[in-house]
Coordinates of C-alpha atoms and ligand atoms in Angstrom, one line a residue:
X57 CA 10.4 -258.5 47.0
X58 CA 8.6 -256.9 49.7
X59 CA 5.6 -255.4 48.8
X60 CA 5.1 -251.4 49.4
X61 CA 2.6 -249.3 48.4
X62 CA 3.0 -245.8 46.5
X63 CA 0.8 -243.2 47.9
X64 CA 2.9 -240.1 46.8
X65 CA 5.3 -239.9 44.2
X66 CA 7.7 -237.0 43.4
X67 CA 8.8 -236.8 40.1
X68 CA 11.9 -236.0 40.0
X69 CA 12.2 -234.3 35.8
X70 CA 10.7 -231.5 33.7
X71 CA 8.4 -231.2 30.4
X72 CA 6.9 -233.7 28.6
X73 CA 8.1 -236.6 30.6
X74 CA 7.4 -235.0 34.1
X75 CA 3.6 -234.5 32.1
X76 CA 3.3 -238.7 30.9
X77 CA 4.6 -239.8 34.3
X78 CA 2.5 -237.8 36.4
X79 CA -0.8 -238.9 34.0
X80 CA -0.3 -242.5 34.7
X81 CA 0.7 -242.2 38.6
X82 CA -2.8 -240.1 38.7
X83 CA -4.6 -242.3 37.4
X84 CA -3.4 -245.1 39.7
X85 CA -4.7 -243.1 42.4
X86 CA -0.9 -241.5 43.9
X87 CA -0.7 -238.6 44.8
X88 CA 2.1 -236.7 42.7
X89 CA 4.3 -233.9 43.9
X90 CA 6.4 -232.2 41.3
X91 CA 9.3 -229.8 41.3
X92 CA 10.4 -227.0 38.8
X93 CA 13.1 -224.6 38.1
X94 CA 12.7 -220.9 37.6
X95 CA 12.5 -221.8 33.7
X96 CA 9.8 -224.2 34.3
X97 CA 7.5 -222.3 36.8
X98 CA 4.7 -222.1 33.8
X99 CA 4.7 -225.7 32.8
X100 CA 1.3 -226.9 32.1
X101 CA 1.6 -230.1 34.1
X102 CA 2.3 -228.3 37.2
X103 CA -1.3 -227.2 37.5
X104 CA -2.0 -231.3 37.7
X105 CA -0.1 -231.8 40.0
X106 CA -0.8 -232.0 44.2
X107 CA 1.9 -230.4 45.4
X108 CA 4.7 -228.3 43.5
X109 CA 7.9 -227.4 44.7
X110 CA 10.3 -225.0 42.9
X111 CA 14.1 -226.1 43.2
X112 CA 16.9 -223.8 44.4
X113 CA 18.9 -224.2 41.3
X114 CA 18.0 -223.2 37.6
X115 CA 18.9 -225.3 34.5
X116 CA 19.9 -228.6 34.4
X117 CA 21.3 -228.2 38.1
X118 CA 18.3 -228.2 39.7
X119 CA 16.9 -231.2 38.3
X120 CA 20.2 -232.9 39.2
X121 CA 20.5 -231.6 43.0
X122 CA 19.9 -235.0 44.3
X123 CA 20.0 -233.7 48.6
X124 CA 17.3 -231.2 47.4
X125 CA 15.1 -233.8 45.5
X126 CA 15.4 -236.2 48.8
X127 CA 14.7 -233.3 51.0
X128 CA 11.2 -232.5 49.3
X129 CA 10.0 -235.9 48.8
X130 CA 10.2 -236.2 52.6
X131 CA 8.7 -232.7 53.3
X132 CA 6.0 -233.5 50.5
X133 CA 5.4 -236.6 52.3
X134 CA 6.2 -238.6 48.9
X135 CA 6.9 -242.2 49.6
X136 CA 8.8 -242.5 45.9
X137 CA 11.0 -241.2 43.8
X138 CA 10.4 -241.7 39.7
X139 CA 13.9 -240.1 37.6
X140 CA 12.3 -239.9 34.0
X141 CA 14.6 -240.6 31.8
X142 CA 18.1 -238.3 31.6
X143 CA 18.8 -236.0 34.9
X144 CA 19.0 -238.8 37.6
X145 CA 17.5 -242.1 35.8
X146 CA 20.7 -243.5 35.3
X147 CA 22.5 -242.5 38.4
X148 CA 23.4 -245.3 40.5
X149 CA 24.5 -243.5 43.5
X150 CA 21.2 -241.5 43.6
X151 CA 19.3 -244.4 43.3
X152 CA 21.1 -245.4 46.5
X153 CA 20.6 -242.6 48.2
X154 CA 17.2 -242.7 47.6
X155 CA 16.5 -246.1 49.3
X156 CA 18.8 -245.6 51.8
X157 CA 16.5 -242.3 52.8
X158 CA 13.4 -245.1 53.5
X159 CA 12.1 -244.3 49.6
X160 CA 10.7 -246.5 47.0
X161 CA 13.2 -245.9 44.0
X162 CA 11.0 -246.3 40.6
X163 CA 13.8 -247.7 38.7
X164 CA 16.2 -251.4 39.0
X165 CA 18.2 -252.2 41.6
X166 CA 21.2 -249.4 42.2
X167 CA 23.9 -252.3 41.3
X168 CA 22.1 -252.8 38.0
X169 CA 21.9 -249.3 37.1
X170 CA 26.0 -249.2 37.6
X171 CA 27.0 -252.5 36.2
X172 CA 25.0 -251.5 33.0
X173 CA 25.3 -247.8 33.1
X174 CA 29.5 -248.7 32.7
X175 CA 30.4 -249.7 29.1
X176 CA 32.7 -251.9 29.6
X177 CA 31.3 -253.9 32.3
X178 CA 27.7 -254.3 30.0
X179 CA 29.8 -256.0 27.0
X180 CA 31.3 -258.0 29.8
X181 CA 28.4 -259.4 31.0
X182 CA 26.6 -259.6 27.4
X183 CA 29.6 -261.6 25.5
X184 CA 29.5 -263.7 28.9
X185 CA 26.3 -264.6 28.2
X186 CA 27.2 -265.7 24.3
X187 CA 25.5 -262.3 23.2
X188 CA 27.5 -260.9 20.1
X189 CA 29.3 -257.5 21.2
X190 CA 30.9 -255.1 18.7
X191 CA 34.8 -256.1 18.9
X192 CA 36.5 -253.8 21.2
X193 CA 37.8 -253.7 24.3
X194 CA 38.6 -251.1 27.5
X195 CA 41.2 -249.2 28.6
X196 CA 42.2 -246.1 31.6
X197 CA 44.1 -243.3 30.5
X198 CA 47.4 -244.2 31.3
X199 CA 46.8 -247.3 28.6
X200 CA 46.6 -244.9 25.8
X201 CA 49.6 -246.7 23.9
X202 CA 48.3 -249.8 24.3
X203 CA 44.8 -248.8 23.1
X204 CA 46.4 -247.5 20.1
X205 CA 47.7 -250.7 19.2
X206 CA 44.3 -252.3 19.6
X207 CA 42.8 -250.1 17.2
X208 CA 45.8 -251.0 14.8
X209 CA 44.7 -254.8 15.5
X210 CA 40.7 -254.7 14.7
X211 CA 41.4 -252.0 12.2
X212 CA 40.2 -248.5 11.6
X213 CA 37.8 -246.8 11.7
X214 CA 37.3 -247.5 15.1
X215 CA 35.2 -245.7 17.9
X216 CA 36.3 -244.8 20.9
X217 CA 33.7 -244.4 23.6
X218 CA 33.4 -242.6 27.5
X219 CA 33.2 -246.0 29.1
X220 CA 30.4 -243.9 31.7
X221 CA 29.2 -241.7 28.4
X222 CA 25.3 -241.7 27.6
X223 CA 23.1 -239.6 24.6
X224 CA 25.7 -239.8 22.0
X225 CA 28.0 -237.8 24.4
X226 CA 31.6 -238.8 24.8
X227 CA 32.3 -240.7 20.9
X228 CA 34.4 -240.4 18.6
X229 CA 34.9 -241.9 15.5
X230 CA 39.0 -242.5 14.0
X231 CA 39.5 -242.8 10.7
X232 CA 43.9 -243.6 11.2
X233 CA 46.3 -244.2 13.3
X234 CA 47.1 -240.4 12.7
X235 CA 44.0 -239.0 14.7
X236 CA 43.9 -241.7 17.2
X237 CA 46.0 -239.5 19.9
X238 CA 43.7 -236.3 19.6
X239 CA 40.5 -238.3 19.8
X240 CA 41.6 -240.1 22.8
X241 CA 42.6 -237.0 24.4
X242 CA 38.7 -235.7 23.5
X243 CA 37.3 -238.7 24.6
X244 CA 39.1 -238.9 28.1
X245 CA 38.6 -235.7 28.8
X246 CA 34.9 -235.7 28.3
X247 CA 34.8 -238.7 29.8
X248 CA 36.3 -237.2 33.3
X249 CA 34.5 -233.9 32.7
X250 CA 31.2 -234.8 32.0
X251 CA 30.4 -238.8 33.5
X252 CA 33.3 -238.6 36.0
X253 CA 35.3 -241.5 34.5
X254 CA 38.1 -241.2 31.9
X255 CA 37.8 -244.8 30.7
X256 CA 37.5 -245.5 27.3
X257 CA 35.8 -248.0 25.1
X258 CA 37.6 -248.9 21.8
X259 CA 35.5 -250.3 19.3
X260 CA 35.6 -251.4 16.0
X261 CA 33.2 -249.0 13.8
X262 CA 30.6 -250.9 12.3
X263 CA 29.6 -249.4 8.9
X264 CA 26.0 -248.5 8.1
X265 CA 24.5 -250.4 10.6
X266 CA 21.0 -250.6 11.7
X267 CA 19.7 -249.4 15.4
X268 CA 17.3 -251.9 16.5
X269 CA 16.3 -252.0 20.3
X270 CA 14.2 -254.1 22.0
X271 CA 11.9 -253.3 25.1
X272 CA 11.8 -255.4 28.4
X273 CA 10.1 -255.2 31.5
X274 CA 11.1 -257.4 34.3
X275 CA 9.8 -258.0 37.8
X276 CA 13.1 -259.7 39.7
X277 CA 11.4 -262.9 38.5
X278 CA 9.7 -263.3 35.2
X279 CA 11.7 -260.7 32.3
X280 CA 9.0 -260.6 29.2
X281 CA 10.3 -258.7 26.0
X282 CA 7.5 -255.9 24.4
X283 CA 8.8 -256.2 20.8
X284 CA 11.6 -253.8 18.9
X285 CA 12.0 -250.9 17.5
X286 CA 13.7 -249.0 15.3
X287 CA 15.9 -246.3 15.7
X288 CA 18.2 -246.1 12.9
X289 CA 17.2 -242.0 12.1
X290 CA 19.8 -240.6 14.7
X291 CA 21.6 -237.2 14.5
X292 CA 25.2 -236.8 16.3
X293 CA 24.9 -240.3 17.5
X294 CA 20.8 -239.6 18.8
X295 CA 17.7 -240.6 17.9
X296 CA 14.9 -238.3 15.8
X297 CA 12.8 -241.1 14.4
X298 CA 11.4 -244.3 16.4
X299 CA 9.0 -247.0 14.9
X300 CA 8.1 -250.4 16.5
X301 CA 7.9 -252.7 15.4
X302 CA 11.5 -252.4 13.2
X303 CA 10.3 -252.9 9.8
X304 CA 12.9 -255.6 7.2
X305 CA 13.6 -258.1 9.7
X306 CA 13.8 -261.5 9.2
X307 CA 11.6 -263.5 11.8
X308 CA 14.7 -265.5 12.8
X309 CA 16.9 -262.2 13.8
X310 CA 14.1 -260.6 15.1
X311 CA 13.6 -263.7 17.9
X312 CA 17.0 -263.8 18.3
X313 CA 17.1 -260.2 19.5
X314 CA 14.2 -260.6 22.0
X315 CA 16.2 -263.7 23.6
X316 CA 19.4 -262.3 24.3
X317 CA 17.7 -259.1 25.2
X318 CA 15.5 -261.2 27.6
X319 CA 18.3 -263.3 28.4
X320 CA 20.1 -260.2 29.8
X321 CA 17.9 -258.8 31.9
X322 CA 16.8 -262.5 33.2
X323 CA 20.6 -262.9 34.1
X324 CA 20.5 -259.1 35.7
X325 CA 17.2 -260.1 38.1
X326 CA 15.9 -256.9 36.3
X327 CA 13.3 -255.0 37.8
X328 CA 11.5 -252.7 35.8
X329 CA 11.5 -251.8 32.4
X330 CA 14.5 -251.4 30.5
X331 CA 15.7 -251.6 26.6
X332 CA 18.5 -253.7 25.1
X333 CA 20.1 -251.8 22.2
X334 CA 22.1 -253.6 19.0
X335 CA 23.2 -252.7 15.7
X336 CA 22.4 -254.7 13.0
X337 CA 24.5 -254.8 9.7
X338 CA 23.0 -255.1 6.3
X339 CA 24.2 -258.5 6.2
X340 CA 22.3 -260.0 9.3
X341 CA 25.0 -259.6 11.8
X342 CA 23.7 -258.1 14.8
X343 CA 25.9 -256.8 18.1
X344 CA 24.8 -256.0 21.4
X345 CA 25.7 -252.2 22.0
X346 CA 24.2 -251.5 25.9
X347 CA 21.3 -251.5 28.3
X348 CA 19.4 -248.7 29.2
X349 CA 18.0 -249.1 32.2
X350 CA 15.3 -246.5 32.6
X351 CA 12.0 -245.5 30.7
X352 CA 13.2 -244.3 27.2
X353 CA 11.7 -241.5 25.2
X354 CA 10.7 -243.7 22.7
X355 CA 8.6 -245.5 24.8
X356 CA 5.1 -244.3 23.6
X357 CA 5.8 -246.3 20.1
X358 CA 5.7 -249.1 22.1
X359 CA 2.7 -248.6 24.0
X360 CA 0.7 -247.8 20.7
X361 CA 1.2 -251.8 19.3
X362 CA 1.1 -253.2 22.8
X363 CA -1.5 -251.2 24.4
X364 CA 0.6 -251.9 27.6
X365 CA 1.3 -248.7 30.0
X366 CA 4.8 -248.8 31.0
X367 CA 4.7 -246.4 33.4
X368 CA 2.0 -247.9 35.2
X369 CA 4.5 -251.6 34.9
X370 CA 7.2 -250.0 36.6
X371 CA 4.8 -248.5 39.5
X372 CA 3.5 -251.7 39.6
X373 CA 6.7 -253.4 39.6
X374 CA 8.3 -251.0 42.0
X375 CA 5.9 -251.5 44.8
X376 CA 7.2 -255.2 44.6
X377 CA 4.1 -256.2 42.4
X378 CA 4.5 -259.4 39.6
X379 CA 3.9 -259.5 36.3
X380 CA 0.8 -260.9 35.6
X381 CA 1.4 -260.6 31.8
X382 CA 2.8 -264.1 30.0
X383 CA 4.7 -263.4 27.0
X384 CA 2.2 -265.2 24.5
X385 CA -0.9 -262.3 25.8
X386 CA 1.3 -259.7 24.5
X387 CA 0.3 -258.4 21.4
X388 CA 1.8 -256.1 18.8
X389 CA -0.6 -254.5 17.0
X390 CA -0.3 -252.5 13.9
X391 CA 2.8 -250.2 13.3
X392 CA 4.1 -246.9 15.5
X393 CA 6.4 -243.9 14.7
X394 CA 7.5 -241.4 16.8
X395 CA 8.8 -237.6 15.9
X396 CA 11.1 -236.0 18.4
X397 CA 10.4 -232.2 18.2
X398 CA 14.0 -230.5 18.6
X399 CA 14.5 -227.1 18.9
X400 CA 17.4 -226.9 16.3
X401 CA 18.7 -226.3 13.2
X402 CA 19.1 -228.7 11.4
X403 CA 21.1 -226.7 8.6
X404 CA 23.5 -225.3 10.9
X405 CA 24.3 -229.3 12.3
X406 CA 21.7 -229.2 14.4
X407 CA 22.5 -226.3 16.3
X408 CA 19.9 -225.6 19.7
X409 CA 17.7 -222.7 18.5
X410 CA 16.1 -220.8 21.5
X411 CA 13.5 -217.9 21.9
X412 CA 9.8 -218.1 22.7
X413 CA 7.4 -219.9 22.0
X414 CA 4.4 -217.4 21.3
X415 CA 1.8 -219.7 19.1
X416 CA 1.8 -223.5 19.6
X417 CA -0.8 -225.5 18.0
X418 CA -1.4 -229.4 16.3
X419 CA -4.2 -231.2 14.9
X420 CA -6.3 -233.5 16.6
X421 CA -6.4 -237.3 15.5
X422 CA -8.0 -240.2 17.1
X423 CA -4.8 -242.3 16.7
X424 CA -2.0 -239.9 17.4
X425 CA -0.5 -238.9 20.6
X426 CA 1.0 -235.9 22.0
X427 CA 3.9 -236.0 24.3
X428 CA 4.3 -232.2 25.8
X429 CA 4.0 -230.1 28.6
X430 CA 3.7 -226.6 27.0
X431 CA 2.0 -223.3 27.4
X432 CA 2.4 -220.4 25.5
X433 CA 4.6 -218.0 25.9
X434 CA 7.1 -220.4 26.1
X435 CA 10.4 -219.9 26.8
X436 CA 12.8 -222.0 24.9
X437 CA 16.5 -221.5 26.8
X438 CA 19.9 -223.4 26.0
X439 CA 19.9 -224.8 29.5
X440 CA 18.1 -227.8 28.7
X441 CA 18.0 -230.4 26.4
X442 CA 16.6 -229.3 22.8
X443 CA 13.7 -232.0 22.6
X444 CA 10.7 -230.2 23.1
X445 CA 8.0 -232.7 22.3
X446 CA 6.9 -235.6 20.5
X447 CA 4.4 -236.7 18.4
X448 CA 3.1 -240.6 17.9
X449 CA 1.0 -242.0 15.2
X450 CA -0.3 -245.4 15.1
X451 CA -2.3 -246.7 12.3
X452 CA -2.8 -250.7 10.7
X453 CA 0.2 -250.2 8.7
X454 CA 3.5 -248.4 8.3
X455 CA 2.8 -246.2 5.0
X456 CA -0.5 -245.4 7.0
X457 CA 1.6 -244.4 10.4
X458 CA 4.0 -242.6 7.6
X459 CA 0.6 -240.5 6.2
X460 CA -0.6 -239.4 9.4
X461 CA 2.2 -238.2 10.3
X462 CA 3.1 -236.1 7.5
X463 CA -0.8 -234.7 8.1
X464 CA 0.1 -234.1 11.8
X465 CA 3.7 -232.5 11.3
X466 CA 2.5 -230.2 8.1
X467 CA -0.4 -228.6 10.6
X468 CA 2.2 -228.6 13.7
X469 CA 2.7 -224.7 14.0
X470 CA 5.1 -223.3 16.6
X471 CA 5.6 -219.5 16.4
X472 CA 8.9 -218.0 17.9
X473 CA 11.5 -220.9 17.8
X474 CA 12.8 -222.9 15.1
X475 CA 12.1 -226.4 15.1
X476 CA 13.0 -229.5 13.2
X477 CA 9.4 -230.4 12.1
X478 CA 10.6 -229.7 8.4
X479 CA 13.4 -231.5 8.0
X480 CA 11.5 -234.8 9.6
X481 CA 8.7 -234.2 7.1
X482 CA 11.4 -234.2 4.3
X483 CA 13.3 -237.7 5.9
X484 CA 9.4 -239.0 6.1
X485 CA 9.3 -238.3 2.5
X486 CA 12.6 -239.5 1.2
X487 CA 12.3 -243.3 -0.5
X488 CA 14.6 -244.7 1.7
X489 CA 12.4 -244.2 4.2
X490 CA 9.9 -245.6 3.0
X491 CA 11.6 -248.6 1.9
X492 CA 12.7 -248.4 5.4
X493 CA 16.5 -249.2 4.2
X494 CA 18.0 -246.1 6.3
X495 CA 20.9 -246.4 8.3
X496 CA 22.6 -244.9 11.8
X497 CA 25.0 -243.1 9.1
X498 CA 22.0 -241.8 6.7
X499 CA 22.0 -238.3 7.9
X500 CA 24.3 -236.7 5.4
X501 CA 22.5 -238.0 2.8
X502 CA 19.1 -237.0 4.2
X503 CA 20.9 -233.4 4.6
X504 CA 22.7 -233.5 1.1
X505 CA 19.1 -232.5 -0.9
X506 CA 17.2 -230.6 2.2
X507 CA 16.3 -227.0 1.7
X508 CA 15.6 -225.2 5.1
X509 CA 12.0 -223.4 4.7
X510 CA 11.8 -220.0 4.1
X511 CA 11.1 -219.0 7.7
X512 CA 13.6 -220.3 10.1
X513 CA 10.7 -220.4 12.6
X514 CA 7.8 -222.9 11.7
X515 CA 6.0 -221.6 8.9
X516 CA 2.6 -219.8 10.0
X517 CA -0.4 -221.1 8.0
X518 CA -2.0 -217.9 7.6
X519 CA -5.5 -218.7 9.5
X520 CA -2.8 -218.4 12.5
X521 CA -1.8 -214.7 11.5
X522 CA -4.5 -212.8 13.6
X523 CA -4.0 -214.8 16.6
X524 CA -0.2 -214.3 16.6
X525 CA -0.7 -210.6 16.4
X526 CA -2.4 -210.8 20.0
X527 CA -0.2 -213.3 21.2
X528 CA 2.7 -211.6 20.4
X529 CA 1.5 -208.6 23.2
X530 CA 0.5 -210.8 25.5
X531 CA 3.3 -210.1 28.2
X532 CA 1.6 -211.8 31.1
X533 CA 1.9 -215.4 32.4
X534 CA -1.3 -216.8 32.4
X535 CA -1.9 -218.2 36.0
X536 CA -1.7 -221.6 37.1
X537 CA -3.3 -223.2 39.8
X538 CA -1.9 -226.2 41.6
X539 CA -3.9 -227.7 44.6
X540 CA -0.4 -226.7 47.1
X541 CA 2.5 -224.3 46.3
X542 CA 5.1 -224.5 48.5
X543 CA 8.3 -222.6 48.7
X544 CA 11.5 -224.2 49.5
X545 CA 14.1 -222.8 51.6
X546 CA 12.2 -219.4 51.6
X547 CA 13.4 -218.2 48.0
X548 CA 10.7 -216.1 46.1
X549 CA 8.4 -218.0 45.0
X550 CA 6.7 -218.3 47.8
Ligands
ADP2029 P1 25.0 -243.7 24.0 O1 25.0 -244.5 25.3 O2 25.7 -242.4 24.0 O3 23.6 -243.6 23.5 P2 25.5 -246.0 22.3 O4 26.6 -247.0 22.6 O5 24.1 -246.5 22.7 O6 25.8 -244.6 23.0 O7 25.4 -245.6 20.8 C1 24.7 -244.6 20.2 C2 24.7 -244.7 18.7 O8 26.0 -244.6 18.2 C3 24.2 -246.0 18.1 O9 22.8 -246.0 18.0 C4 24.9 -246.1 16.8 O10 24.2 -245.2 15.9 C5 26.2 -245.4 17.1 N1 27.2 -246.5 17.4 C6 27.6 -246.9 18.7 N2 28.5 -247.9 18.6 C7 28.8 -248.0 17.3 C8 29.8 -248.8 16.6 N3 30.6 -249.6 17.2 N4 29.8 -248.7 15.2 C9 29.0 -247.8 14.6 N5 28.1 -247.0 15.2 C10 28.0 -247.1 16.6

């Protein structure tokens, strides 16, 4: 691959992620330009960053307004483009239009993005490879008798899938033949609505199985796996809970999964880092579920026990740089969890809980990491996605990992909005846990015997109490001060 440098790269994402991004690209000497919508305009990470631009649209549209993202990378006189994870990161078509504008895309090749971003296509090209695939097969919407009778032939439950779907969005689980018809209609229509593709993925549903990924990075040459995690603590279909390495694996499954994760990407010429996802069943049987080809949230677990910085692998690897890693000099050290901070209710099934933020404060430890991008008052709105943060502990051992994070989450105060930091101290706490013997399918149980707190915001210690009374009144933004400001297309923040 030719080799380009990166002088200036727009980020094209919000909060924490926009924040963990623009650290690394700093650091590495680029220049990084970063763009907000009206919601954002406070963001702490915005004051880092060398040039700001605030996008036309608000919400989630803005971030996805891909002429408007091209448009300011060229005024900013950015030379890349990196998508985050969500928004654009799995968008083939931007990708595209990205290169095809003369930019450096921080991300695989657009063809990879869309053969693996599709379903269907990604368990073609797995079970081609001899990689174990859940059974199940795809069908269009006119097919809907015939993908009946396929669920009637591998047996219910079955789960049907939006062949384009991503984040738990677009699945449905059948118990009988009797629901099959209403799901189908659910699933096609999200499916069309939502990823712009009614196909649908019938699978069998595996029972109780185990979510065990396994990070790669690639450079179009070498592919090198970083290890696994575990990500069996999911709500609706999403993870809460990350750890790497997975915890109850026996050495021969656990090399297994690096190899046909490896073997994937190899196949793929992969650029970049990615993560190959499988379920794993309590007897040892293992199924490839799909490639993410992007940065995942849970990343920072697995730049604790590797000490590797994948942001800085896919920069490096974007500009046409080569791995200089081998697989034997990676090292996983100790053991990593990661929180996701949700603004929900866990109670209510996870329902988004907004408001503002008006106290926000954690403890300090020398081996824990904070992923956010927030500054009080902080307003928490349902136009994005409900993850507001994350926290990462890394200690010598898993019960250790386990400790500090109970110590970190039980001093994690945020005033105003009602988080999940309770209920994940109460899964930290559970035995099953801790015997690390949870399952994808584990949340009503972990629901069954939790008691929402008192408060349905964060409970205050009471040291907080005086500050919040001030807080509380303080009406005013407090100002930020990036190096340029710009305005863009002459709307009012100019
Ligand atoms: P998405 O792309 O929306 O994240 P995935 O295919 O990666 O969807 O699956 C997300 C989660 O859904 C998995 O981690 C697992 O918990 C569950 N899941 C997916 N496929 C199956 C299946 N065939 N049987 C049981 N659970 C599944």
């Amino acid at each position: 691959m030719q080799q380009r440098h990166i002088h200036t790269l727009l980020i094209a994402n919000r909060s924490e992620i926009a924040a963990r991004i623009q650290l690394t690209a700093q650091q590495l000497g680029i220049r990084t330009v970063c763009v907000y919508t009206a919601e954002d305009a406070t963001a702490p990470h915005l004051a880092y960053a060398d040039a700001i631009y605030p996008l036309p649209l608000s919400g989630a549209a803005g971030y996805l307004d891909q002429a408007t993202l091209i448009a300011i990378a060229h005024e900013a006189g950015a030379n890349a483009i990196h998508p985050g994870y969500g928004f654009l990161a799995e968008n083939s078509f931007f990708a595209q239009r990205v290169v095809d504008a003369g930019l450096i895309w921080v991300g695989p090749a657009p063809i990879v993005i869309a053969a693996m971003g599709d379903k269907a296509r990604a368990r073609e090209q797995a079970s081609q490879l001899g990689i174990p695939v859940v059974p199940g097969a795809a069908f269009n919407t006119q097919n809907a008798p015939a993908a009946e009778q396929y669920a009637a032939l591998i047996g219910y439950p079955v789960l049907l899938k939006a062949a384009l779907g991503g984040g738990g969005k677009g699945m449905r689980r059948v118990e009988e033949a009797a629901t099959f018809s209403t799901a189908w209609a659910e699933v096609t229509r999200i499916g069309k609505h939502l990823f712009g593709d009614s196909t649908v993925v019938v699978e069998k549903y595996i029972t109780a199985p185990r979510h065990i990924e396994v990070q790669i990075v690639g450079d179009g040459q070498t592919t090198l796996h970083l290890f696994d995690r575990e990500c069996s603590v999911q709500r609706n279909n999403q993870k809460i809970i990350e750890e790497a390495p997975a915890t109850n694996l026996s050495p021969e499954l656990r090399s297994r999964l690096w190899l046909d994760a490896v073997t994937l990407a190899q196949n793929l010429r992969y650029t970049t880092v990615g993560t190959v996802e499988f379920i794993v069943t309590a007897d040892g049987r293992y199924y490839f579920l799909e490639m993410n080809t992007r940065l995942q949230v849970e990343h920072a677990v697995t730049e604790k026990v590797t000490g590797l910085d994948l942001v800085a692998l896919q920069l490096m690897v974007a500009q046409g740089g080569h791995l200089s890693l081998t697989q034997e000099s990676i090292v996983c050290h100790g053991h990593a969890i990661e929180c996701r901070i949700y603004c929900e209710r866990p109670e209510n099934n996870f329902l988004p809980a907004t408001g503002t933020i008006a106290l926000y404060s954690y403890r300090e430890h020398p081996q824990a990491r904070y992923d956010h991008s927030i500054r009080t008052p902080h307003k928490v709105t349902p136009l994005f996605d409900p993850m507001l943060s994350k926290i990462t502990t890394h200690a010598s051992t898993r019960s250790i990992a386990i400790a500090s994070m109970q110590l970190l989450l039980a001093d994690y105060t945020i005033v105003g909005v009602q988080t999940n930091r309770d209920f994940l101290r109460h899964i930290l706490a559970q035995p099953a846990f801790v015997a690390a013997t949870l399952h994808t399918q584990s949340m009503p149980h972990l629901l069954a015997n939790f008691t929402s707190p008192i408060s349905s915001t964060t409970t205050l210690p009471l040291a907080h109490a005086g500050a919040i009374a001030n807080i509380l009144t303080l009406t005013r933004t407090l100002p930020h001060t990036p190096q340029t400001q710009h305005s863009w297309r002459g709307n009012r923040w100019k």
